[in-house]
């Protein structure tokens, strides 16, 4: 990965954070994230890593589920990390660190779970990111990647050229292959449909029209997960 890839990502997501887009993502991502949190079966003592944590809404939600554990939110954008810290002052077991997923600034074998929501298709070296998630998990720990932009859902393919940074449009099989190469066992993938109500009309730029937005939500996000044995 080049320094400019990393710099572009940091600058772009710093702009998102400055424009207040970090906090706004909770509303869009919560409906697909809630079913994943249920599947993770978190215990009060768990240590959880949130990769590409953005403004920290998910780290805070997880913190309430693991009151005796620790949550670390990590993001390449130092501005997102500042927003996340400001919003989490009442949680003394949540910590935010700036870092790139290809080099997670944490010791090996620490976390019981690692989750990443709507971030992995931005990673310049996705295989390296998955390997790093494996490294920081303790044996028995699980990794969960949830993304709305992936090859098997044709209703998101138009996003690539609309985004200001490079993205990776991988299939469910390709993501699972990266989990396999990293050393994960019990690898599986599934779709998580977005049950939130869809508007009658759509005027944004991400979808052709309301019908395509509805089709996209029905097709669902891709969840890939595995266990470090
Ligand atoms: C679309 S936002 C999602 C943020 C958050 N997970 C949420 O659901 O609100 C993607 C986030 O991933 C972060 N990100 C992108 N590439 C990254 C990388 N290579 N390493 C670490 N974080 C990254 C971005 O800075 C951004 O905050």
Coordinates of C-alpha atoms and ligand atoms in Angstrom, one line a residue:
X1 CA 0.0 0.0 0.0
X2 CA 1.4 3.4 -0.9
X3 CA 1.6 6.4 1.4
X4 CA -0.7 8.3 -0.9
X5 CA -3.5 5.5 -0.6
X6 CA -3.3 5.9 3.1
X7 CA -3.2 9.8 2.9
X8 CA -6.2 9.9 0.5
X9 CA -8.3 7.7 2.8
X10 CA -7.3 9.8 5.9
X11 CA -8.1 13.1 4.1
X12 CA -11.4 11.9 2.6
X13 CA -12.7 10.6 5.9
X14 CA -11.4 13.6 7.8
X15 CA -13.6 15.6 5.4
X16 CA -16.6 13.3 6.2
X17 CA -16.0 13.8 9.9
X18 CA -15.7 17.6 9.6
X19 CA -19.0 17.7 7.6
X20 CA -20.7 15.8 10.4
X21 CA -21.2 12.6 8.3
X22 CA -19.7 10.3 11.0
X23 CA -22.6 10.5 13.4
X24 CA -25.2 10.3 10.6
X25 CA -24.0 6.9 9.6
X26 CA -25.6 5.3 12.7
X27 CA -29.1 5.7 11.3
X28 CA -28.1 4.0 8.0
X29 CA -26.0 1.2 9.4
X30 CA -27.9 0.3 12.6
X31 CA -30.6 -1.8 10.9
X32 CA -28.0 -4.1 9.4
X33 CA -25.7 -4.1 12.4
X34 CA -28.2 -5.1 15.1
X35 CA -28.6 -8.7 13.7
X36 CA -24.8 -9.1 13.7
X37 CA -24.6 -8.0 17.4
X38 CA -27.1 -10.7 18.3
X39 CA -25.1 -13.3 16.4
X40 CA -21.9 -12.3 18.2
X41 CA -23.4 -13.3 21.6
X42 CA -21.2 -10.9 23.5
X43 CA -20.3 -11.6 27.1
X44 CA -19.9 -8.9 29.8
X45 CA -16.2 -9.5 30.0
X46 CA -15.4 -9.5 26.2
X47 CA -12.7 -7.3 24.7
X48 CA -14.0 -6.1 21.3
X49 CA -12.2 -4.3 18.4
X50 CA -14.3 -2.0 16.1
X51 CA -12.3 -1.6 12.9
X52 CA -13.1 1.6 10.9
X53 CA -15.1 2.8 13.9
X54 CA -15.9 6.2 12.4
X55 CA -17.7 8.4 14.9
X56 CA -17.8 5.6 17.5
X57 CA -21.6 4.9 17.7
X58 CA -21.0 1.1 17.5
X59 CA -18.1 1.1 19.9
X60 CA -20.4 2.8 22.5
X61 CA -23.2 0.4 21.8
X62 CA -20.8 -2.5 22.3
X63 CA -19.4 -0.9 25.4
X64 CA -22.8 -1.1 27.1
X65 CA -22.9 -4.8 26.3
X66 CA -19.4 -5.6 27.7
X67 CA -19.4 -3.6 31.0
X68 CA -16.5 -5.6 32.4
X69 CA -14.5 -5.8 29.2
X70 CA -12.8 -3.3 27.0
X71 CA -13.7 -1.8 23.6
X72 CA -11.2 -0.4 21.2
X73 CA -12.4 1.7 18.2
X74 CA -9.8 2.1 15.5
X75 CA -9.9 4.3 12.4
X76 CA -7.5 5.7 9.8
X77 CA -9.1 9.2 10.1
X78 CA -7.8 11.1 13.1
X79 CA -10.8 13.5 12.8
X80 CA -13.2 10.6 13.1
X81 CA -11.2 9.4 16.2
X82 CA -11.5 12.9 17.7
X83 CA -15.3 12.9 17.1
X84 CA -15.6 9.4 18.6
X85 CA -13.6 10.4 21.7
X86 CA -15.7 13.5 22.3
X87 CA -18.9 11.4 22.1
X88 CA -17.6 8.7 24.5
X89 CA -16.4 10.6 27.6
X90 CA -18.8 8.8 29.9
X91 CA -17.4 5.4 28.9
X92 CA -14.2 4.6 30.8
X93 CA -13.7 1.2 29.1
X94 CA -13.7 2.5 25.5
X95 CA -10.5 3.6 23.9
X96 CA -10.0 5.1 20.4
X97 CA -6.8 4.8 18.4
X98 CA -5.8 6.1 15.0
X99 CA -4.5 3.4 12.7
X100 CA -4.6 1.5 9.4
X101 CA -6.1 -2.0 9.4
X102 CA -3.1 -3.4 7.7
X103 CA -1.0 -2.5 10.8
X104 CA -3.4 -2.6 13.8
X105 CA -1.6 -0.8 16.6
X106 CA -2.4 -3.5 19.2
X107 CA -0.8 -6.6 20.7
X108 CA -1.5 -10.1 19.4
X109 CA -4.1 -12.4 21.0
X110 CA -6.0 -9.7 22.9
X111 CA -9.6 -9.4 21.6
X112 CA -12.4 -11.9 21.9
X113 CA -14.2 -10.3 18.9
X114 CA -13.4 -8.0 16.1
X115 CA -16.1 -6.3 14.0
X116 CA -16.0 -3.9 11.0
X117 CA -19.0 -2.2 9.6
X118 CA -19.1 -0.6 6.2
X119 CA -15.3 -0.1 6.1
X120 CA -13.6 -3.1 4.5
X121 CA -14.2 -2.2 0.9
X122 CA -12.1 0.9 1.4
X123 CA -9.1 -1.1 2.7
X124 CA -6.2 -0.9 0.1
X125 CA -5.0 -4.4 1.1
X126 CA -8.1 -6.3 2.3
X127 CA -6.1 -9.6 2.8
X128 CA -3.6 -7.8 5.0
X129 CA -6.5 -6.3 7.1
X130 CA -8.2 -9.7 7.6
X131 CA -4.8 -11.1 8.7
X132 CA -4.3 -8.3 11.1
X133 CA -7.8 -9.0 12.6
X134 CA -6.7 -12.6 13.0
X135 CA -3.4 -11.6 14.7
X136 CA -5.1 -9.4 17.4
X137 CA -7.8 -12.0 18.2
X138 CA -7.1 -14.5 20.9
X139 CA -7.7 -18.2 20.1
X140 CA -11.5 -18.8 20.1
X141 CA -12.1 -15.2 19.0
X142 CA -14.3 -14.2 16.1
X143 CA -14.1 -11.7 13.3
X144 CA -17.1 -10.1 11.6
X145 CA -17.0 -8.0 8.4
X146 CA -20.3 -6.3 7.3
X147 CA -20.4 -4.5 4.0
X148 CA -23.0 -3.0 1.7
X149 CA -20.7 -2.7 -1.3
X150 CA -19.8 -6.1 -2.8
X151 CA -19.9 -7.8 -6.1
X152 CA -22.9 -10.1 -5.6
X153 CA -25.3 -7.2 -5.1
X154 CA -25.7 -5.5 -8.5
X155 CA -27.6 -2.5 -6.9
X156 CA -24.5 -1.1 -5.3
X157 CA -22.0 -1.3 -8.3
X158 CA -22.6 2.4 -9.3
X159 CA -21.1 3.6 -6.0
X160 CA -17.5 2.9 -7.0
X161 CA -17.1 5.9 -9.4
X162 CA -19.1 8.1 -7.0
X163 CA -16.7 7.7 -4.2
X164 CA -13.6 9.9 -4.0
X165 CA -11.3 7.1 -2.9
X166 CA -10.4 3.7 -4.5
X167 CA -12.7 0.8 -3.4
X168 CA -12.6 -3.0 -3.8
X169 CA -15.6 -4.7 -5.2
X170 CA -15.1 -8.3 -4.0
X171 CA -17.5 -11.2 -4.0
X172 CA -18.7 -13.2 -0.9
X173 CA -16.5 -16.1 -2.1
X174 CA -13.4 -13.8 -2.4
X175 CA -13.9 -12.3 1.1
X176 CA -14.3 -15.9 2.5
X177 CA -11.1 -16.8 0.7
X178 CA -9.3 -14.0 2.5
X179 CA -10.5 -15.3 5.8
X180 CA -9.3 -18.7 4.8
X181 CA -5.8 -17.4 3.8
X182 CA -5.6 -15.5 7.2
X183 CA -6.1 -18.8 9.0
X184 CA -9.7 -18.5 10.2
X185 CA -11.9 -21.6 10.7
X186 CA -15.7 -21.9 10.7
X187 CA -15.9 -19.4 7.9
X188 CA -19.3 -18.5 6.7
X189 CA -21.1 -15.7 4.9
X190 CA -24.7 -14.6 4.7
X191 CA -26.9 -11.7 3.6
X192 CA -28.4 -9.2 6.1
X193 CA -31.4 -7.5 4.7
X194 CA -32.2 -4.0 5.7
X195 CA -35.7 -3.9 7.2
X196 CA -36.0 -0.1 7.5
X197 CA -38.8 1.5 5.6
X198 CA -37.9 2.8 2.1
X199 CA -39.1 6.2 0.8
X200 CA -41.7 6.4 -2.0
X201 CA -39.4 8.7 -4.0
X202 CA -35.6 8.9 -4.0
X203 CA -33.6 12.0 -5.0
X204 CA -30.1 11.2 -3.8
X205 CA -27.2 10.2 -6.0
X206 CA -26.4 6.7 -4.7
X207 CA -29.4 4.9 -6.4
X208 CA -31.1 5.3 -9.7
X209 CA -34.6 5.6 -8.0
X210 CA -36.6 4.4 -5.1
X211 CA -37.1 1.0 -6.7
X212 CA -33.4 0.4 -6.9
X213 CA -32.9 1.5 -3.3
X214 CA -35.6 -1.0 -2.2
X215 CA -34.0 -3.8 -4.3
X216 CA -30.6 -3.0 -2.7
X217 CA -32.0 -3.2 0.8
X218 CA -33.8 -6.5 0.0
X219 CA -30.7 -8.0 -1.5
X220 CA -29.0 -7.1 1.8
X221 CA -25.5 -6.4 3.2
X222 CA -22.8 -9.1 3.1
X223 CA -21.7 -10.5 6.4
X224 CA -18.5 -12.7 6.5
X225 CA -17.3 -14.2 9.7
X226 CA -14.9 -16.8 11.1
X227 CA -13.2 -18.0 14.2
X228 CA -9.5 -18.1 15.2
X229 CA -8.9 -21.6 16.6
Ligands
LIG1 C1 -18.4 4.4 5.8 S1 -17.4 4.7 7.2 C2 -18.2 3.6 8.4 C3 -17.8 4.1 9.8 C4 -18.5 3.2 10.9 N1 -18.1 1.9 10.9 C5 -20.0 3.4 10.9 O1 -20.7 2.3 10.5 O2 -20.5 4.4 11.1 C6 -15.9 3.9 6.9 C7 -14.8 4.1 7.9 O3 -13.7 3.2 7.7 C8 -12.5 4.0 7.9 N2 -11.5 3.3 7.1 C9 -11.4 3.2 5.8 N3 -10.3 2.6 5.4 C10 -9.6 2.2 6.5 C11 -8.4 1.6 6.7 N4 -7.7 1.1 5.7 N5 -8.0 1.4 8.0 C12 -8.8 1.9 9.1 N6 -9.9 2.5 8.9 C13 -10.4 2.7 7.6 C14 -12.8 5.4 7.5 O4 -12.0 6.3 8.0 C15 -14.3 5.6 7.9 O5 -14.4 6.1 9.2

